[in-house]
XYZ file of C-alpha atoms in Angstrom:
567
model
C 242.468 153.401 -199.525
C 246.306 153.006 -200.423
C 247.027 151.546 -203.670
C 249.075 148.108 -203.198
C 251.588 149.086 -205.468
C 252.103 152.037 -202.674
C 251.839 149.362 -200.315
C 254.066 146.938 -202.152
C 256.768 149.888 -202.174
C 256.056 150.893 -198.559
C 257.215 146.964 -197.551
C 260.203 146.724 -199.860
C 262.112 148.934 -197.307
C 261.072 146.771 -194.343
C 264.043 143.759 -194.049
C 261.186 141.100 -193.856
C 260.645 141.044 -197.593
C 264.111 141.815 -198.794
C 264.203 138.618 -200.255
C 260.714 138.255 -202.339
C 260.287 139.177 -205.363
C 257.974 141.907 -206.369
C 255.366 139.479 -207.419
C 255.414 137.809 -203.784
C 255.292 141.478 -202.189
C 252.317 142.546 -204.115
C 250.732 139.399 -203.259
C 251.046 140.431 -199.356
C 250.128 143.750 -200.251
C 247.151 142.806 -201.299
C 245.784 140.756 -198.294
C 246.594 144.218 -195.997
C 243.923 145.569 -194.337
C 244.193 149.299 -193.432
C 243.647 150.534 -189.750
C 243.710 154.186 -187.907
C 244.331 154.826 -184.257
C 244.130 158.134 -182.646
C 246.229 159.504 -180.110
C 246.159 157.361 -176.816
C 243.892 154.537 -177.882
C 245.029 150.907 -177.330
C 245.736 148.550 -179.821
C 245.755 145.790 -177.591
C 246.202 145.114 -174.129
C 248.325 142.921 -171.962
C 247.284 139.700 -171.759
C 244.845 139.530 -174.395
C 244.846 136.587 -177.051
C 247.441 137.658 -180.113
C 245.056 137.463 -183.723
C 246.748 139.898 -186.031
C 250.215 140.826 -186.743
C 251.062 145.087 -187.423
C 252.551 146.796 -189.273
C 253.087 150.760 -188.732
C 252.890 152.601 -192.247
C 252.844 156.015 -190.467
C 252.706 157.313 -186.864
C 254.030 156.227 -183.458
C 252.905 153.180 -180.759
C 254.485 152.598 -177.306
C 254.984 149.242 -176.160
C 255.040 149.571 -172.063
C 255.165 146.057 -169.738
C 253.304 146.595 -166.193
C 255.061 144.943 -163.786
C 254.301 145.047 -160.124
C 251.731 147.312 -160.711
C 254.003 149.488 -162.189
C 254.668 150.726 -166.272
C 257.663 150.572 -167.975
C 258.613 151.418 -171.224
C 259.936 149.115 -173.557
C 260.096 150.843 -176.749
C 258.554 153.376 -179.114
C 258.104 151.781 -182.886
C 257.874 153.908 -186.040
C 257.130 153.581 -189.506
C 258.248 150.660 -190.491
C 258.127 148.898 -187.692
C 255.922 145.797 -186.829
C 254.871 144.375 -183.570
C 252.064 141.504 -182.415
C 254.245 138.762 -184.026
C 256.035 137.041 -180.619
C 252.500 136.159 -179.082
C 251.344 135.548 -182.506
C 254.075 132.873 -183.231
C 253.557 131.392 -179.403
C 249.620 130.718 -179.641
C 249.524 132.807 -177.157
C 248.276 136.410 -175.148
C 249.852 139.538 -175.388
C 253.062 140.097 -172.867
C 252.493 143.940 -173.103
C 249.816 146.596 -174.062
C 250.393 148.498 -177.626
C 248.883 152.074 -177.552
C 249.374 154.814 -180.378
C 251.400 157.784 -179.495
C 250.105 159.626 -182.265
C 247.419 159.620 -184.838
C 248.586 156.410 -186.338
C 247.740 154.410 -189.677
C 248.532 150.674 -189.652
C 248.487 147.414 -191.709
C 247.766 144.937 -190.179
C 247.291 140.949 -191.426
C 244.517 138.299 -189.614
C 246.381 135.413 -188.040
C 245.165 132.873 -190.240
C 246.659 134.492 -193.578
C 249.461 135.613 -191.573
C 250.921 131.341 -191.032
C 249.623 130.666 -194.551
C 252.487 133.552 -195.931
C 255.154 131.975 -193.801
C 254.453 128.752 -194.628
C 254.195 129.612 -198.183
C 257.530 132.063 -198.331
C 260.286 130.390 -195.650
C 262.645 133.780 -196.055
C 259.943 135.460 -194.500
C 259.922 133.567 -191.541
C 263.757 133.779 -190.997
C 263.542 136.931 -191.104
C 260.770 137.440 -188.615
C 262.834 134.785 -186.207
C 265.834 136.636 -186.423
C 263.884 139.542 -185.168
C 262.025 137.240 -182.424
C 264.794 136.323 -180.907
C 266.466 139.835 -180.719
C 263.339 141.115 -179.050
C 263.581 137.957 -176.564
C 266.892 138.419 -175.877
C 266.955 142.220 -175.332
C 263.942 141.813 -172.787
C 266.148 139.799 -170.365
C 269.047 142.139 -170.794
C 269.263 145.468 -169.680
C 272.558 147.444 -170.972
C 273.031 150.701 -169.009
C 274.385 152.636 -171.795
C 271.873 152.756 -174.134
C 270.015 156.058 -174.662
C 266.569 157.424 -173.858
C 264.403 156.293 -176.670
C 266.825 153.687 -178.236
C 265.714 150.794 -179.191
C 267.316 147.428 -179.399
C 266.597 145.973 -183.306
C 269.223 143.417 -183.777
C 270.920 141.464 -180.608
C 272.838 138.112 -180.867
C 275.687 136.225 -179.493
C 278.041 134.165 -181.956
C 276.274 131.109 -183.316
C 276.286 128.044 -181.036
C 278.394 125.992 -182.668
C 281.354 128.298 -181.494
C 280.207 127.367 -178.345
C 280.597 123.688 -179.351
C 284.127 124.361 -180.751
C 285.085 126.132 -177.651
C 284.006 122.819 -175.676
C 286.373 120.190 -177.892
C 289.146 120.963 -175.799
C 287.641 120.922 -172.299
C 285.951 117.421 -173.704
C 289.050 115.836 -175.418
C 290.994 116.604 -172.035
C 288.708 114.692 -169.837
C 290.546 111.884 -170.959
C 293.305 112.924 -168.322
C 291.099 112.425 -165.187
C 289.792 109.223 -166.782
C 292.394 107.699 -167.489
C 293.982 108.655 -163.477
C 291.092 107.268 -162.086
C 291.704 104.199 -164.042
C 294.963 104.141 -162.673
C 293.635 104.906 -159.013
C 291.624 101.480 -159.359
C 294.830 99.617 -160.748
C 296.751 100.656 -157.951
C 295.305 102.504 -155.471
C 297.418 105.122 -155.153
C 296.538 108.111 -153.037
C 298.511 110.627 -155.828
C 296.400 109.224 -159.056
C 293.155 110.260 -157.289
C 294.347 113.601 -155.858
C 295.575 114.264 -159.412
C 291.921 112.897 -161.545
C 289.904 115.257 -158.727
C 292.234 118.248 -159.536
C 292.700 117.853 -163.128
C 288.857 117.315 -163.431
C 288.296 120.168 -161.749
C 290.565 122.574 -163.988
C 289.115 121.197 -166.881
C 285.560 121.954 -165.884
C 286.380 125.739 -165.005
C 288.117 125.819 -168.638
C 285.097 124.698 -170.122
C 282.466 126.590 -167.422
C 284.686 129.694 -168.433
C 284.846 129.114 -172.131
C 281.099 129.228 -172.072
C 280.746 132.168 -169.998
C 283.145 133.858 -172.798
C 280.834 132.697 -175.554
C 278.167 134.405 -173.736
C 279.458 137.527 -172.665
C 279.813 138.559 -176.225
C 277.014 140.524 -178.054
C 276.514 141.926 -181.755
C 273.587 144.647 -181.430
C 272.026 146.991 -183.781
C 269.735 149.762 -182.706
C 268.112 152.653 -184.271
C 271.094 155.066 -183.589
C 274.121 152.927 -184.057
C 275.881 149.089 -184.206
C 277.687 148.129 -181.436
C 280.135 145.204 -180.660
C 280.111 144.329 -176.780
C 283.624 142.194 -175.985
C 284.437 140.590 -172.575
C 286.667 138.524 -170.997
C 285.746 138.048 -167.695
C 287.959 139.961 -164.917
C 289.826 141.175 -167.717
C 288.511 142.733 -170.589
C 285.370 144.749 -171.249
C 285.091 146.753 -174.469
C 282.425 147.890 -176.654
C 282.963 149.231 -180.126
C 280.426 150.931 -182.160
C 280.138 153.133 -184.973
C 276.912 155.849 -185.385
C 274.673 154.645 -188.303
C 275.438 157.862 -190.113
C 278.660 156.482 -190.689
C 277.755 153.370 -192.323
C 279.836 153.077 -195.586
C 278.376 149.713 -196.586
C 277.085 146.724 -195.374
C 278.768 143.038 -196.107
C 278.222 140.074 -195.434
C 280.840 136.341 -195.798
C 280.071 133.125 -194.937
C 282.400 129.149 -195.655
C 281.010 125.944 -196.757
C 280.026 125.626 -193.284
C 278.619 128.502 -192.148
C 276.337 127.741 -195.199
C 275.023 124.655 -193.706
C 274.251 125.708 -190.135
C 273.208 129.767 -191.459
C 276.390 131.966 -189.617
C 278.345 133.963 -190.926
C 280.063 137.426 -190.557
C 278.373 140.778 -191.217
C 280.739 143.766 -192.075
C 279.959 147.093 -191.005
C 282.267 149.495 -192.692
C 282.479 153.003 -191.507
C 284.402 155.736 -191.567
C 286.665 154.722 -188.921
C 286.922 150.769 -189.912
C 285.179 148.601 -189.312
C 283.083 146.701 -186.899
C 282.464 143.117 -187.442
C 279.615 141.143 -186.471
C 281.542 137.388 -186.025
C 279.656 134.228 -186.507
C 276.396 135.588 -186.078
C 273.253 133.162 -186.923
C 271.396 134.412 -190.472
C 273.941 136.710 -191.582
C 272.165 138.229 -194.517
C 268.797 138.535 -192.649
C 271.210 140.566 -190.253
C 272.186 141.627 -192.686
C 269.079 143.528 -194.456
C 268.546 144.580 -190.455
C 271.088 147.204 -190.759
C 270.472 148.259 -194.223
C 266.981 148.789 -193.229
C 268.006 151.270 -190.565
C 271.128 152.839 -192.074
C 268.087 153.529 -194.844
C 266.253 154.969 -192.127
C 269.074 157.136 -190.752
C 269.662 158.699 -194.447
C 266.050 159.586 -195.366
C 265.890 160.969 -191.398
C 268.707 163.635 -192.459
C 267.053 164.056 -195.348
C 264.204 165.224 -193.645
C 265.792 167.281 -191.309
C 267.986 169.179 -193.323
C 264.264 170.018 -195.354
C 262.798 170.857 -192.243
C 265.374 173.245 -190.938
C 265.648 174.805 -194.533
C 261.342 175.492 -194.946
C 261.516 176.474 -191.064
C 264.594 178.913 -192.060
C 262.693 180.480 -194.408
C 259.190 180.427 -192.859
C 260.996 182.709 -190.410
C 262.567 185.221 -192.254
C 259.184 185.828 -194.109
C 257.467 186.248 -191.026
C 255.238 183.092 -191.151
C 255.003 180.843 -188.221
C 257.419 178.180 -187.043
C 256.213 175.103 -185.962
C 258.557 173.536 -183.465
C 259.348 169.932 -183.348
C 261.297 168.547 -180.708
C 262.308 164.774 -182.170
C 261.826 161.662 -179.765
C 265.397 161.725 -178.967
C 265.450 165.434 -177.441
C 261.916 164.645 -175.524
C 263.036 161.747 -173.909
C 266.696 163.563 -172.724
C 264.423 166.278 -171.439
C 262.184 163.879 -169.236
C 265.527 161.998 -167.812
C 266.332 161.829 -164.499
C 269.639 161.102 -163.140
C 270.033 157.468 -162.191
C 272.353 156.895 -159.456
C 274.336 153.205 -158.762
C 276.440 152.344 -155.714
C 279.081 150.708 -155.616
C 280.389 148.014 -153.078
C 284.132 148.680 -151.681
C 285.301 145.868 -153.964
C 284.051 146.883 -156.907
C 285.575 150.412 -156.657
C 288.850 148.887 -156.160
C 288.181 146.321 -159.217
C 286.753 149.137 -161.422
C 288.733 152.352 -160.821
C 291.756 151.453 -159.667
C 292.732 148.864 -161.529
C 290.473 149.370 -164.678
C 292.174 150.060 -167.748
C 289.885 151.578 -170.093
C 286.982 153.420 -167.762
C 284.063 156.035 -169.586
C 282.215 158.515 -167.730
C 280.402 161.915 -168.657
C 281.850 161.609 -172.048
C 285.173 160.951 -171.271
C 287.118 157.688 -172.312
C 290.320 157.516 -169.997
C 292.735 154.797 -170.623
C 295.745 153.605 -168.099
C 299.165 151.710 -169.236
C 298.557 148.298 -169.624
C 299.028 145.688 -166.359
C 302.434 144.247 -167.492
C 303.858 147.885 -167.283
C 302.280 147.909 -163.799
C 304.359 144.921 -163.055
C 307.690 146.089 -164.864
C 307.905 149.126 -162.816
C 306.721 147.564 -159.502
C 308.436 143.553 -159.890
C 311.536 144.632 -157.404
C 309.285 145.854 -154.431
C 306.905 143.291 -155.129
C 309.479 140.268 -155.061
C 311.188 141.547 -151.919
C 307.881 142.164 -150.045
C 307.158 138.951 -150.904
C 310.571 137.153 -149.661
C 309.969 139.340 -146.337
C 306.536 137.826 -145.903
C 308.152 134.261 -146.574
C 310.937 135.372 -144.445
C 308.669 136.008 -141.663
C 306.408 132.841 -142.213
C 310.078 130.903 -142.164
C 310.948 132.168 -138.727
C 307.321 132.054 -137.491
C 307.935 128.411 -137.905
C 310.922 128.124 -136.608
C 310.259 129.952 -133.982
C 307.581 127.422 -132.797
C 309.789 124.272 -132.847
C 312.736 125.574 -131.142
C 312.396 124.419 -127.865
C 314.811 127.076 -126.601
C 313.489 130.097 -128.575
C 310.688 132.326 -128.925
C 309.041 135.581 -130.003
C 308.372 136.962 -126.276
C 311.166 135.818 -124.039
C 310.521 136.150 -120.414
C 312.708 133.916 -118.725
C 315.744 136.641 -118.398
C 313.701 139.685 -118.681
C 311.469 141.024 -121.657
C 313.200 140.286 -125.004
C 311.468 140.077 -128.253
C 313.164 137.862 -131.240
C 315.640 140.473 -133.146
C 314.660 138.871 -136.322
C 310.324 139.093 -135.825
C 311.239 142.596 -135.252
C 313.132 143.807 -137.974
C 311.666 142.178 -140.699
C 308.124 144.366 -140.377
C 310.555 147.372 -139.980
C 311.866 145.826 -143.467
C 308.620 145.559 -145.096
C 307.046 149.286 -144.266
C 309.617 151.416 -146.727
C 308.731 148.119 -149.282
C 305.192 148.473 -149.363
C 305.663 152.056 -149.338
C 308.125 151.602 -152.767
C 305.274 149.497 -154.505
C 302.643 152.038 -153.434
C 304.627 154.608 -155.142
C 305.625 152.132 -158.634
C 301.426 152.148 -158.542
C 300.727 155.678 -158.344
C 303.214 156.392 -160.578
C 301.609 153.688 -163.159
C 298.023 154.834 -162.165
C 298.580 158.948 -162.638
C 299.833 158.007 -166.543
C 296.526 158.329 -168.332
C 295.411 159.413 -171.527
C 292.024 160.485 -172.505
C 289.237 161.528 -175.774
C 286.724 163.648 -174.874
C 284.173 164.646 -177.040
C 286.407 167.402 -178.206
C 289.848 166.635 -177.759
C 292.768 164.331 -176.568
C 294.580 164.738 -173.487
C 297.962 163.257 -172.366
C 298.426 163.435 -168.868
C 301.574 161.980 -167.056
C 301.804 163.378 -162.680
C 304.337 162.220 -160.435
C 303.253 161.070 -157.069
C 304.501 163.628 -154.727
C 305.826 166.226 -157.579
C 305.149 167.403 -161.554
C 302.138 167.032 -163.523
C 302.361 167.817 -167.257
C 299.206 168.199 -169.225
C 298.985 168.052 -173.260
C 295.662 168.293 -175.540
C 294.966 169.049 -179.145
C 291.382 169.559 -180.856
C 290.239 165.983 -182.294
C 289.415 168.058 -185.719
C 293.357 168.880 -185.730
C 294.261 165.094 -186.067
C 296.405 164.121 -189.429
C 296.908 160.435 -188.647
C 297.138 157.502 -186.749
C 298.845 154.360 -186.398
C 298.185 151.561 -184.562
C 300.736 149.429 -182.954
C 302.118 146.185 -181.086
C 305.556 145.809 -180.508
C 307.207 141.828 -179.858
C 306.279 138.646 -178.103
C 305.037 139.928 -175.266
C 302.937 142.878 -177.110
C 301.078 140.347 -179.066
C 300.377 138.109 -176.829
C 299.185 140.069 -174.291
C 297.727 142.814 -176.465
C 299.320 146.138 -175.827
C 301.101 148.541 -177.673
C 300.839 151.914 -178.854
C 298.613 154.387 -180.732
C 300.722 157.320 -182.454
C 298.900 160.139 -183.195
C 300.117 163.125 -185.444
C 298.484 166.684 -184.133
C 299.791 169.058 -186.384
C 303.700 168.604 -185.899
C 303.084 167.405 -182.761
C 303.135 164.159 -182.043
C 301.487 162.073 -178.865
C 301.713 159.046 -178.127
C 299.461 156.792 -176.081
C 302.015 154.415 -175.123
C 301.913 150.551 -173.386
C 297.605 150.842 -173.744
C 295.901 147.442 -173.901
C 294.339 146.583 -177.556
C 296.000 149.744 -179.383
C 293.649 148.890 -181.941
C 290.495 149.361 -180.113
C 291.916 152.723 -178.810
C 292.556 154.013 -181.571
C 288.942 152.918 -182.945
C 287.585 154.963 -179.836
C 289.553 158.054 -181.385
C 288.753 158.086 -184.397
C 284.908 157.245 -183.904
C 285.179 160.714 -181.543
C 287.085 162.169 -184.249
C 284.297 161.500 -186.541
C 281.414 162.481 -184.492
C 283.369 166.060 -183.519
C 283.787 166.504 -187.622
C 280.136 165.621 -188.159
C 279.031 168.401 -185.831
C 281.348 170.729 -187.688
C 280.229 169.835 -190.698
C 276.229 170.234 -189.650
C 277.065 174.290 -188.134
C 278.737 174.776 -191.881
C 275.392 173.417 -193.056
C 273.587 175.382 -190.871
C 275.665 178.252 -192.208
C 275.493 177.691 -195.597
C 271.442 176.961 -194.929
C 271.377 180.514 -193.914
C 273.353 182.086 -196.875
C 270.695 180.195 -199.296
C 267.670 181.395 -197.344
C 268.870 184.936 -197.531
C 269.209 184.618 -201.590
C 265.889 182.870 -201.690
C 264.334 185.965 -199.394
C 265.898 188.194 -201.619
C 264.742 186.887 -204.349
C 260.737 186.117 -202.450
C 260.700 189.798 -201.932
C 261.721 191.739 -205.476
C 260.010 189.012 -207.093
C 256.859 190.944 -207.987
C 258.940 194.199 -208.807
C 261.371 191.339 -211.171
C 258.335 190.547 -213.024
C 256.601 194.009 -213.680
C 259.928 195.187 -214.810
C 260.155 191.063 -217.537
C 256.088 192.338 -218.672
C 257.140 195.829 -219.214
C 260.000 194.438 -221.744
C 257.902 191.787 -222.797
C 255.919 194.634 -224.448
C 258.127 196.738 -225.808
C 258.913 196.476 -228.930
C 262.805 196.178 -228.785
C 262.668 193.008 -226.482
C 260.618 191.191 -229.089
């Protein structure tokens, strides 16, 4: 049996009792009860009544759903980890089965004791909510990008009453239509309630799309990194993140009022800057979230680097290696590629008109949309007086009683005008199709190993430049005017050497240059692990060296232990 000060020390590192004191800790220690699982048994199954909450001190469970007769995976806990509380919490049965991956050791606590410690300690319980509703709200979303074996910890949109604030303005202008329909009563007149049904109508798309922007954004922490999904619908899709490995610190800032309702702002600093989580509900619970697996992340290495040293030498002495292959590695061996199609609309919306697209590794960003228009304005403004142009004469064409597009009354003639103004609009439409390619062929890219500057002319040159990410000195970040503020472009300068390259006229410069510098990072980190590798080797060499004279290094210390000069 575990000591509880063991225990006591084992849930000091979980985020649910961050904010006990030890005395409160021991106390739950105590009421533990201990519980092994081998390999394949179930804990519980689906849709049996929840009684105990869990607690993994060692080991591995998998959480699958069955639906439609058939498994899925939802997540693979570790130590550390707890599961049981949702259903617990509801009064209700299990919504999937638990079964241990592993020989597995667990704490678990009866459900009775269990309500009696949160209604006794009220931190612990916003804690465990903050976690509830992650786990809800990650089971109705599905984001494509996450890994094999990742699994979704922390997940929240900005606290509601953004949402609320957001709304003022939609609600404070639906004085406008009221105030026109009063008028339409007074008077009757036909304008006042065109105007009410069109003004109401704006206003509720400003405030149906002001809540669809509250929505669309998500703070998320998993067990490999933090992320910060951005989007404006139509317009904007980003998603910043930073590895955990990268964590500097962890901060959190909250006002007066953010006090009162429990939001705040959690800072995630990192090597490359930093990545905010805005307005979030229970910021320091949050908080202790990403502390607790930034923790996990640094022992992890720990570990590792251990490992590969004792496996290092185990092999150069001839002994036997055991081979681990970690969760991540397993579950990237049993992929399978998933393949998506795409309607003819979307590949238009996405690809061609995209300006920050990711695929196989490979961020590629595109000039932002006002440059599209400032190279393509002239074509597109006579194209479009043609097409009025040939509107005008459509029209005129059918009230003139004495002319019309086919004439047959003194032959076959056809209008001189209807005719030339198509002939017009052909090399047009051919100018803007060339102002797009041109725009569309600029591109610049970060791969996992370098960044590329491409710039092709439709119909002629291409020129190609790249440079190592590791060979980056520095980077600035920058808008330029009116117009670059407000519509959020500008440029990233980037300084290669002597060599400088420019990612000119990209939308949010700062975000790019986030991107770069989080590839940056990650291409320095796997230098820095084949110099540790490297240096791993050197010191397993001196340690065999040493492994194998030592019995001839201590015959030679006895024989001048006993002679009489070394005394």
């Amino acid at each position: 049996m575990i000591s509880i000060e063991a225990r006591a020390a084992f849930l000091r590192r979980i985020h649910l009792f961050h904010d006990l004191s030890d005395e409160n800790v021991a106390e739950i220690a105590g009421i533990l009860e201990e519980e092994t699982v081998v390999e394949g048994e179930t804990i519980f199954q689906q849709g049996s009544p929840a009684d105990r909450f869990y607690i993994i001190a060692r080991g591995r469970v998998k959480i699958t759903q069955v639906l439609s007769k058939e498994e899925r995976e939802v997540a693979q806990l570790v130590s550390g980890d707890y599961f049981g509380e949702r259903a617990l919490l509801a009064h209700g049965a299990h919504t999937a089965p638990a079964v241990a991956v592993e020989r597995t050791y667990l704490y678990s606590i009866a459900a009775e004791p269990f309500f009696a410690l949160l209604k006794k300690f009220p931190r612990l319980r916003a804690a465990l909510d903050v976690a509830v509703v992650s786990r809800k709200l990650a089971s109705k979303i599905h984001f494509q990008w996450l890994r094999p074996g990742e699994v979704v910890y922390f997940l929240a949109r900005k606290h509601p009453i953004m949402l609320i604030r957001a709304l003022i303005g939609p609600a404070i202008a639906l004085l406008l239509p009221a105030f026109l329909l009063f008028y339409y009563f007074l008077t009757l007149a036909f304008f006042a309630i065109f105007a009410t049904a069109i003004s109401l109508l704006l206003i509720i798309g400003w405030g149906v799309w002001n809540w669809i922007d509250w929505g669309n954004d998500y703070y998320i922490l998993t067990n490999q990194r933090v992320v910060w999904l951005e989007k404006v619908i139509g317009l904007y899709d980003s998603r910043q993140e930073a590895p955990l490995t990268t964590i500097l610190s962890v901060g959190t800032d909250t006002d007066q009022l953010g006090r009162m309702l429990d939001y705040g702002e959690v800072s995630v600093r990192t090597f490359t800057g930093k990545i905010p989580f805005s307005h979030v509900p229970r910021p320091f619970e949050a908080a202790h979230l990403v502390e607790e697996q930034w923790g996990r992340t640094r022992h992890a290495a720990s570990q590792t680097q251990k490992e590969a040293m004792r496996n290092i030498l185990r092999q150069k002495m001839g002994l036997t290696v055991e081979t681990k292959i970690n969760e991540q590695e397993k579950a990237d061996l049993q992929a399978t590629p998933t393949f998506y199609r795409r309607s003819v609309l979307r590949i238009i919306g996405r690809d061609w008109f995209n300006l920050r697209t990711e695929d196989s590794g490979t961020i590629t960003y595109r000039k932002h949309w006002f440059v599209l228009w400032r190279q393509s304005w002239e074509p597109t403004v006579l194209i479009l007086l043609v097409v009025f142009g040939m509107f005008a004469r459509m029209y005129t064409l059918a009230r003139s009683p004495t002319e019309a597009f086919i004439d047959t009354s003194n032959g076959f003639k056809i209008d001189t005008i209807m005719l030339a103004l198509p002939v017009l609009l052909l090399p047009l439409i051919l100018w803007w199709i060339y102002q797009f390619a041109d725009w569309r062929n600029d591109i610049y890219q970060v791969t996992p190993d370098q960044i590329v500057d491409i710039d092709k002319k439709p119909l002629g040159t291409e020129q190609r430049r790249a440079a190592p990410l590791e060979n980056i000195l520095s980077m600035e970040a920058e808008r330029l005017g009116l117009l670059g503020y407000l519509l959020n472009y500008g440029t990233v300068y980037i300084m290669v050497g002597s060599v400088h390259f420019d990612f000119t006229d990209v939308r949010d410069p700062a975000a790019v240059q986030a991107d770069v510098d989080r590839r940056r990072e990650a291409r320095q980190e796997r230098k820095r692990e084949a110099e540790a590798a490297v240096e791993r080797e050197r010191m397993s060499d001196w340690l065999l060296a040493y492994y194998e004279n030592e019995p001839e290094i201590r015959q030679q210390r006895a024989a001048q232990g006993d002679h009489p000069e070394a005394r």
